[in-house]
CSV table of C-alpha atoms and ligand atoms in Angstrom, one decimal:
chain,number,residue,atom,x,y,z
A,821,MET,CA,9.5,47.6,-77.6
A,822,ASN,CA,9.7,43.6,-79.0
A,823,GLN,CA,9.1,42.5,-82.6
A,824,THR,CA,5.5,41.8,-82.4
A,825,THR,CA,4.6,45.4,-81.2
A,826,GLN,CA,6.8,47.2,-84.0
A,827,ALA,CA,5.2,44.5,-86.6
A,828,LYS,CA,1.8,46.0,-85.7
A,829,GLN,CA,3.1,49.8,-85.5
A,830,ILE,CA,4.0,49.3,-89.0
A,831,LEU,CA,2.1,47.7,-91.9
A,832,LYS,CA,4.0,47.0,-95.1
A,833,ILE,CA,2.4,47.0,-98.7
A,834,ILE,CA,3.8,45.8,-101.8
A,835,LEU,CA,2.4,47.2,-105.0
A,836,PRO,CA,3.4,46.2,-108.4
A,837,THR,CA,5.3,49.1,-110.9
A,838,PRO,CA,5.6,48.8,-114.9
A,839,PHE,CA,9.7,49.3,-113.9
A,840,PRO,CA,12.3,47.0,-114.1
A,841,VAL,CA,13.1,47.3,-110.5
A,842,GLY,CA,9.6,45.2,-109.7
A,843,ASP,CA,7.6,45.7,-106.7
A,844,VAL,CA,7.4,48.5,-104.7
A,845,ASN,CA,7.2,48.5,-100.7
A,846,VAL,CA,4.9,51.2,-99.2
A,847,TYR,CA,4.5,51.7,-95.2
A,848,LEU,CA,1.4,52.5,-92.8
A,849,ILE,CA,2.8,53.7,-89.6
A,850,LYS,CA,0.4,54.1,-87.0
A,851,GLY,CA,1.8,57.1,-85.0
A,852,GLU,CA,-0.7,59.5,-83.4
A,853,ARG,CA,-2.0,60.4,-87.3
A,854,LEU,CA,-2.2,57.5,-89.1
A,855,THR,CA,0.9,58.0,-91.9
A,856,LEU,CA,1.5,56.4,-95.3
A,857,VAL,CA,5.4,56.7,-96.2
A,858,ASP,CA,5.4,56.5,-99.9
A,859,ALA,CA,2.9,56.0,-102.4
A,860,GLY,CA,3.4,53.6,-105.4
A,861,PRO,CA,3.6,54.3,-108.9
A,862,LYS,CA,0.2,56.1,-110.8
A,863,THR,CA,-1.4,52.9,-112.0
A,864,GLU,CA,-4.8,51.7,-111.9
A,865,GLU,CA,-3.1,48.2,-111.0
A,866,ALA,CA,-1.3,49.6,-108.2
A,867,TRP,CA,-4.3,51.9,-106.6
A,868,LEU,CA,-6.4,48.7,-106.8
A,869,SER,CA,-3.9,46.7,-105.2
A,870,PHE,CA,-3.3,49.4,-102.5
A,871,GLN,CA,-7.0,49.4,-101.7
A,872,HIS,CA,-7.3,46.0,-101.5
A,873,GLN,CA,-4.4,45.3,-99.2
A,874,LEU,CA,-5.6,48.4,-96.9
A,875,LYS,CA,-8.4,47.0,-96.5
A,876,GLU,CA,-7.3,43.6,-95.3
A,877,TYR,CA,-5.6,45.9,-92.7
A,878,GLY,CA,-9.0,47.5,-91.5
A,879,TYR,CA,-8.8,50.6,-93.9
A,880,THR,CA,-9.5,52.8,-96.5
A,881,PRO,CA,-7.7,55.4,-98.5
A,882,ASP,CA,-10.0,58.4,-96.7
A,883,ASP,CA,-8.4,56.7,-93.4
A,884,ILE,CA,-5.0,58.1,-94.0
A,885,GLU,CA,-4.0,61.5,-92.6
A,886,GLN,CA,-0.5,62.4,-93.8
A,887,ILE,CA,1.8,60.9,-96.6
A,888,ILE,CA,5.6,61.3,-96.5
A,889,VAL,CA,7.5,60.5,-99.4
A,890,THR,CA,11.2,59.5,-98.9
A,891,HIS,CA,12.4,60.5,-102.4
A,892,HIS,CA,10.5,61.8,-105.6
A,893,HIS,CA,10.8,58.8,-108.1
A,894,PRO,CA,7.7,57.9,-110.0
A,895,ASP,CA,7.3,54.7,-108.0
A,896,HIS,CA,7.2,56.2,-104.7
A,897,VAL,CA,5.1,59.4,-105.2
A,898,GLY,CA,3.1,58.9,-108.6
A,899,MET,CA,0.2,57.1,-106.5
A,900,LEU,CA,-0.3,60.7,-104.6
A,901,ASP,CA,-2.7,61.7,-107.6
A,902,TYR,CA,-5.1,59.1,-106.4
A,903,PHE,CA,-5.5,60.8,-103.0
A,904,ASP,CA,-7.6,63.7,-102.1
A,905,HIS,CA,-6.0,66.6,-102.2
A,906,ASN,CA,-6.4,67.8,-98.6
A,907,ILE,CA,-4.2,64.9,-97.6
A,908,PRO,CA,-1.1,66.6,-96.5
A,909,VAL,CA,2.2,65.7,-98.6
A,910,PHE,CA,5.4,65.8,-96.6
A,911,GLY,CA,8.9,65.1,-98.0
A,912,HIS,CA,12.4,67.2,-98.6
A,913,PRO,CA,11.6,70.7,-100.4
A,914,PHE,CA,13.9,68.8,-103.3
A,915,ASN,CA,10.8,66.8,-104.2
A,916,LYS,CA,9.3,70.1,-105.1
A,917,PRO,CA,9.4,70.7,-108.8
A,918,TRP,CA,9.6,66.8,-109.5
A,919,LEU,CA,6.2,66.5,-107.8
A,920,LYS,CA,4.4,69.1,-110.1
A,921,LYS,CA,6.1,68.7,-112.8
A,922,ASP,CA,7.5,71.6,-113.2
A,923,GLU,CA,8.1,72.4,-116.9
A,924,GLY,CA,10.7,75.1,-116.9
A,925,PHE,CA,12.8,72.7,-114.4
A,926,LEU,CA,12.7,69.6,-116.3
A,927,GLN,CA,13.6,71.9,-119.1
A,928,ALA,CA,16.3,73.2,-117.8
A,929,GLN,CA,17.5,69.3,-116.9
A,930,ALA,CA,17.4,68.7,-120.4
A,931,ARG,CA,19.7,71.0,-121.3
A,932,TYR,CA,21.9,70.5,-118.4
A,933,PHE,CA,22.3,67.2,-119.4
A,934,GLU,CA,23.0,67.6,-123.0
A,935,GLN,CA,26.0,69.9,-121.8
A,936,LEU,CA,27.0,67.1,-119.0
A,937,PHE,CA,26.8,64.3,-121.4
A,938,LEU,CA,29.2,66.2,-124.1
A,939,ILE,CA,31.8,66.7,-121.3
A,940,PHE,CA,31.4,63.2,-120.7
A,941,GLY,CA,32.2,62.1,-124.4
A,942,LEU,CA,28.7,61.2,-125.8
A,943,ASN,CA,28.6,62.1,-129.5
A,944,GLU,CA,25.6,64.2,-130.5
A,945,ASN,CA,23.8,60.9,-131.6
A,946,PHE,CA,22.8,60.2,-128.5
A,947,LEU,CA,21.4,63.6,-127.0
A,948,PRO,CA,17.9,62.9,-128.4
A,949,SER,CA,17.7,59.9,-125.5
A,950,ILE,CA,17.9,62.9,-123.2
A,951,GLN,CA,15.0,64.3,-124.2
A,952,LYS,CA,13.4,60.7,-123.4
A,953,LEU,CA,14.8,61.1,-119.8
A,954,ASN,CA,11.3,62.2,-118.5
A,955,ASP,CA,9.3,59.7,-119.9
A,956,THR,CA,8.8,57.7,-116.6
A,957,LEU,CA,7.0,61.0,-115.2
A,958,GLU,CA,3.8,59.2,-117.2
A,959,TYR,CA,3.8,57.4,-114.0
A,960,SER,CA,4.6,60.3,-111.5
A,961,CYS,CA,2.3,62.6,-110.1
A,962,ASN,CA,1.0,66.6,-110.4
A,963,ARG,CA,1.3,67.1,-107.0
A,964,LYS,CA,2.1,70.0,-104.3
A,965,LEU,CA,4.4,69.4,-100.9
A,966,HIS,CA,2.5,70.7,-98.4
A,967,HIS,CA,5.3,70.6,-95.6
A,968,GLU,CA,9.3,70.5,-95.8
A,969,LEU,CA,10.9,67.8,-94.1
A,970,VAL,CA,14.7,68.5,-93.2
A,971,GLU,CA,17.6,66.9,-91.2
A,972,GLY,CA,16.6,66.5,-87.6
A,973,MET,CA,13.1,67.6,-88.0
A,974,GLU,CA,10.5,65.8,-86.0
A,975,ILE,CA,7.7,64.6,-87.7
A,976,ALA,CA,3.9,66.0,-86.9
A,977,GLY,CA,1.9,63.3,-85.8
A,978,LEU,CA,4.9,60.7,-85.5
A,979,PRO,CA,6.5,61.6,-81.9
A,980,GLY,CA,9.8,60.1,-81.8
A,981,TRP,CA,10.5,59.8,-85.3
A,982,LEU,CA,13.4,61.8,-86.8
A,983,VAL,CA,13.8,62.9,-90.2
A,984,MET,CA,17.5,62.0,-91.8
A,985,GLU,CA,18.9,63.6,-95.1
A,986,THR,CA,20.2,60.7,-96.8
A,987,PRO,CA,21.0,61.9,-100.7
A,988,GLY,CA,22.6,59.7,-103.5
A,989,HIS,CA,20.1,57.8,-104.7
A,990,ALA,CA,17.9,61.1,-105.5
A,991,GLN,CA,19.1,64.7,-104.1
A,992,SER,CA,15.5,64.6,-102.4
A,993,HIS,CA,16.3,61.4,-100.6
A,994,ILE,CA,15.3,61.1,-96.7
A,995,VAL,CA,14.7,58.5,-94.3
A,996,LEU,CA,12.5,58.2,-90.9
A,997,TYR,CA,14.2,56.6,-87.7
A,998,GLU,CA,12.3,55.8,-84.4
A,999,GLU,CA,15.2,56.3,-82.0
A,1000,LYS,CA,13.3,54.0,-79.1
A,1001,THR,CA,13.1,51.0,-81.2
A,1002,GLY,CA,16.1,51.5,-83.7
A,1003,ILE,CA,13.2,51.0,-86.9
A,1004,LEU,CA,14.3,52.9,-89.9
A,1005,VAL,CA,11.8,53.4,-92.9
A,1006,GLY,CA,14.6,53.6,-95.5
A,1007,GLY,CA,13.0,54.6,-99.1
A,1008,ASP,CA,15.6,53.0,-101.4
A,1009,LEU,CA,18.7,54.2,-99.5
A,1010,LEU,CA,19.7,50.5,-98.7
A,1011,LEU,CA,17.9,47.4,-100.3
A,1012,LYS,CA,18.7,44.0,-99.5
A,1013,ASP,CA,19.4,42.6,-103.2
A,1014,ILE,CA,20.2,45.5,-105.3
A,1015,SER,CA,22.2,48.2,-104.5
A,1016,PRO,CA,20.7,51.3,-105.5
A,1017,ASN,CA,21.7,53.7,-108.4
A,1018,PRO,CA,24.0,56.8,-107.6
A,1019,LEU,CA,22.0,58.7,-109.9
A,1020,LEU,CA,23.2,61.7,-111.6
A,1021,GLU,CA,21.0,64.9,-111.2
A,1022,PRO,CA,21.6,68.6,-111.8
A,1023,PRO,CA,22.2,70.8,-108.6
A,1024,MET,CA,19.1,71.2,-106.8
A,1025,ILE,CA,20.5,74.6,-105.2
A,1026,GLU,CA,20.6,78.0,-107.7
A,1027,GLY,CA,24.3,78.9,-107.9
A,1028,ALA,CA,25.5,75.7,-106.5
A,1029,ILE,CA,29.3,75.2,-107.9
A,1030,GLY,CA,30.0,71.9,-109.5
A,1031,ARG,CA,27.4,69.0,-109.8
A,1032,PRO,CA,26.3,67.0,-107.3
A,1033,LYS,CA,28.5,63.6,-107.0
A,1034,PRO,CA,26.1,61.1,-105.7
A,1035,GLN,CA,27.8,58.2,-105.4
A,1036,LEU,CA,29.9,59.9,-102.7
A,1037,GLN,CA,26.6,61.2,-101.1
A,1038,LEU,CA,25.4,57.7,-101.2
A,1039,ASN,CA,28.4,56.4,-99.5
A,1040,ASN,CA,28.2,59.3,-96.8
A,1041,SER,CA,24.4,58.5,-96.1
A,1042,ILE,CA,25.0,54.8,-95.5
A,1043,SER,CA,27.6,55.3,-93.6
A,1044,LYS,CA,25.8,57.7,-91.5
A,1045,LEU,CA,23.7,54.6,-90.5
A,1046,LEU,CA,26.5,52.6,-89.1
A,1047,ASP,CA,26.3,55.2,-86.1
A,1048,LEU,CA,22.9,54.2,-85.4
A,1049,SER,CA,21.3,51.4,-83.4
A,1050,LEU,CA,19.2,49.7,-85.9
A,1051,SER,CA,16.9,47.0,-85.4
A,1052,ILE,CA,15.2,46.7,-88.9
A,1053,VAL,CA,15.3,48.6,-91.9
A,1054,TYR,CA,12.3,48.8,-94.0
A,1055,PRO,CA,12.8,49.2,-97.5
A,1056,GLY,CA,11.7,50.4,-100.5
A,1057,HIS,CA,12.2,47.4,-102.4
A,1058,GLY,CA,12.5,43.9,-101.6
A,1059,GLU,CA,12.5,42.2,-98.0
A,1060,ASN,CA,13.2,44.1,-94.9
A,1061,ILE,CA,16.7,44.0,-93.8
A,1062,GLU,CA,17.6,43.0,-90.1
A,1063,HIS,CA,21.6,43.0,-90.1
A,1064,ALA,CA,21.7,46.3,-91.7
A,1065,HIS,CA,25.5,47.3,-90.3
A,1066,GLU,CA,26.7,44.3,-92.4
A,1067,LEU,CA,25.2,45.1,-95.3
A,1068,ILE,CA,26.5,48.2,-95.2
A,1069,ALA,CA,30.0,47.0,-95.2
A,1070,TYR,CA,29.5,45.1,-98.1
A,1071,ARG,CA,27.8,47.5,-100.2
A,1072,LEU,CA,30.7,49.6,-99.7
A,1073,LYS,CA,33.4,47.2,-100.2
A,1074,LYS,CA,31.6,46.0,-103.2
A,1075,GLN,CA,31.5,49.5,-104.8
A,1076,ALA,CA,35.2,49.8,-104.0
A,1077,GLU,CA,35.9,46.7,-106.0
A,1078,ARG,CA,34.0,48.4,-109.1
A,1079,ALA,CA,36.0,51.5,-108.5
A,1080,GLU,CA,39.1,49.2,-108.6
A,1081,LEU,CA,38.2,48.0,-111.8
A,1082,VAL,CA,37.5,51.3,-113.4
A,1083,LYS,CA,40.9,52.3,-112.2
A,1084,GLY,CA,42.6,49.6,-114.2
A,1085,PHE,CA,41.2,50.8,-117.1
A,1086,LEU,CA,42.5,54.0,-116.9
A,1087,GLN,CA,46.2,53.1,-115.9
A,1088,LYS,CA,46.4,51.3,-119.6
A,1089,LYS,CA,44.9,54.6,-121.2
A,1090,HIS,CA,43.2,58.1,-120.8
A,1091,LEU,CA,39.9,58.2,-121.2
A,1092,THR,CA,36.4,59.7,-121.5
A,1093,ALA,CA,33.6,58.7,-119.0
A,1094,PHE,CA,31.4,57.5,-122.0
A,1095,GLU,CA,34.5,55.2,-123.0
A,1096,VAL,CA,34.8,54.1,-119.5
A,1097,CYS,CA,31.1,53.2,-119.4
A,1098,LYS,CA,31.3,51.3,-122.4
A,1099,ALA,CA,34.0,49.2,-121.1
A,1100,LEU,CA,31.7,48.3,-117.8
A,1101,PHE,CA,28.8,47.9,-119.6
A,1102,PRO,CA,29.2,46.7,-123.1
A,1103,THR,CA,26.0,45.1,-123.9
A,1104,ILE,CA,23.4,47.6,-121.9
A,1105,TYR,CA,25.0,51.3,-121.9
A,1106,HIS,CA,23.0,51.8,-125.2
A,1107,LYS,CA,19.8,50.7,-123.6
A,1108,GLN,CA,19.7,51.9,-120.2
A,1109,LEU,CA,22.4,55.2,-120.7
A,1110,MET,CA,21.5,57.4,-117.9
A,1111,LEU,CA,21.5,54.3,-115.1
A,1112,THR,CA,25.1,53.0,-116.3
A,1113,MET,CA,26.4,56.6,-117.1
A,1114,SER,CA,25.3,57.5,-113.5
A,1115,GLU,CA,26.9,54.2,-112.3
A,1116,THR,CA,30.3,55.0,-114.1
A,1117,VAL,CA,30.5,58.6,-113.2
A,1118,GLY,CA,29.9,57.6,-109.4
A,1119,GLN,CA,33.2,55.2,-109.6
A,1120,LEU,CA,35.4,57.8,-111.2
A,1121,ASP,CA,34.1,60.3,-108.9
A,1122,TYR,CA,35.0,58.3,-105.9
A,1123,LEU,CA,38.3,57.8,-107.4
A,1124,GLU,CA,38.9,61.2,-108.2
A,1125,ASP,CA,37.8,61.9,-104.4
A,1126,ASN,CA,40.7,59.2,-103.3
A,1127,GLY,CA,43.4,60.7,-105.3
A,1128,GLN,CA,43.7,57.6,-107.5
A,1129,ILE,CA,42.4,59.5,-110.7
A,1130,LYS,CA,42.5,63.0,-112.2
A,1131,ILE,CA,40.8,64.6,-114.4
A,1132,ASP,CA,42.3,66.7,-117.7
A,1133,GLU,CA,39.2,68.9,-118.4
A,1134,THR,CA,41.3,71.3,-120.8
A,1135,ASN,CA,38.9,69.9,-123.3
A,1136,THR,CA,35.6,68.8,-124.1
A,1137,PRO,CA,35.4,65.9,-123.6
A,1138,ALA,CA,36.9,65.6,-120.8
A,1139,LEU,CA,39.6,62.9,-120.1
A,1140,TYR,CA,40.2,60.5,-116.9
A,1141,TYR,CA,43.7,59.1,-116.1
A,1142,ALA,CA,45.2,57.2,-113.3
A,1143,VAL,CA,48.0,58.8,-110.9
A,1144,GLU,CA,49.9,55.9,-110.9
A,1145,LYS,CA,50.3,53.5,-113.6
B,1127,LIG,ZN1,14.1,55.4,-106.1
């Protein structure tokens, strides 16, 4: 299939968001069923912009037959609330508590982070900011997931398209791949100008041992793409990606370099995760606590996984130290 046919099969719609990341991309796939991949944030502005762009393609929201979400973040799911309740919503099962803003789940999440952040060395003054964690959910939806998508599944109404589980940026993250054309609809797995944050999340599986390690998951998820023939990646933010394999190599290299920097701090001194965070992000850590802590813990998990650092967990907070000075 050539580029023109590809372009006709997938239509890109760019929507404004109230978030620092800027615009979000959603996609219409013209399969057997007209499928929307991701919905923007829940704002009037995004919804109006969506309808306007849809009209230019000759559609109205009622023409959309199903919606797939790549992950649960508000800029990708919020606008679901504007759609008819009969439109089936597909996504990874881990989206469920987020899509319906399950109160019990959200409270358990806050308690989980209170514990975890003490282990990471944050003092109690920072705990109130954990309560603000879910402020962005005001732009999210209150919906249910109708159909679960997991690794290797074919999607109804989109013959030839496969689901790949790609956790890291979110535990619920999936991408859609059409082997025949090498097209990947990638959500926030791979972005052209920024590296997606490996966001800390509580374990999603009951009885799981330990917490998810999003940076390791993200590296693994993008590395899986190296085995695929890719003609184009349609990302959740920014421009389309034509040389995905090169970008993946670049992302992995940059991450390893940042980890080296962190290792340098730990060769001088034993540090808590929070102390490393303050050294890495001295000017923004207090404003962007979750993002900067996630990024920091990502580097620590990576170094620990490589055997370059160790953790002394005898006391709270835990102390990280380099194996070789
Ligand atoms: Zn996201």
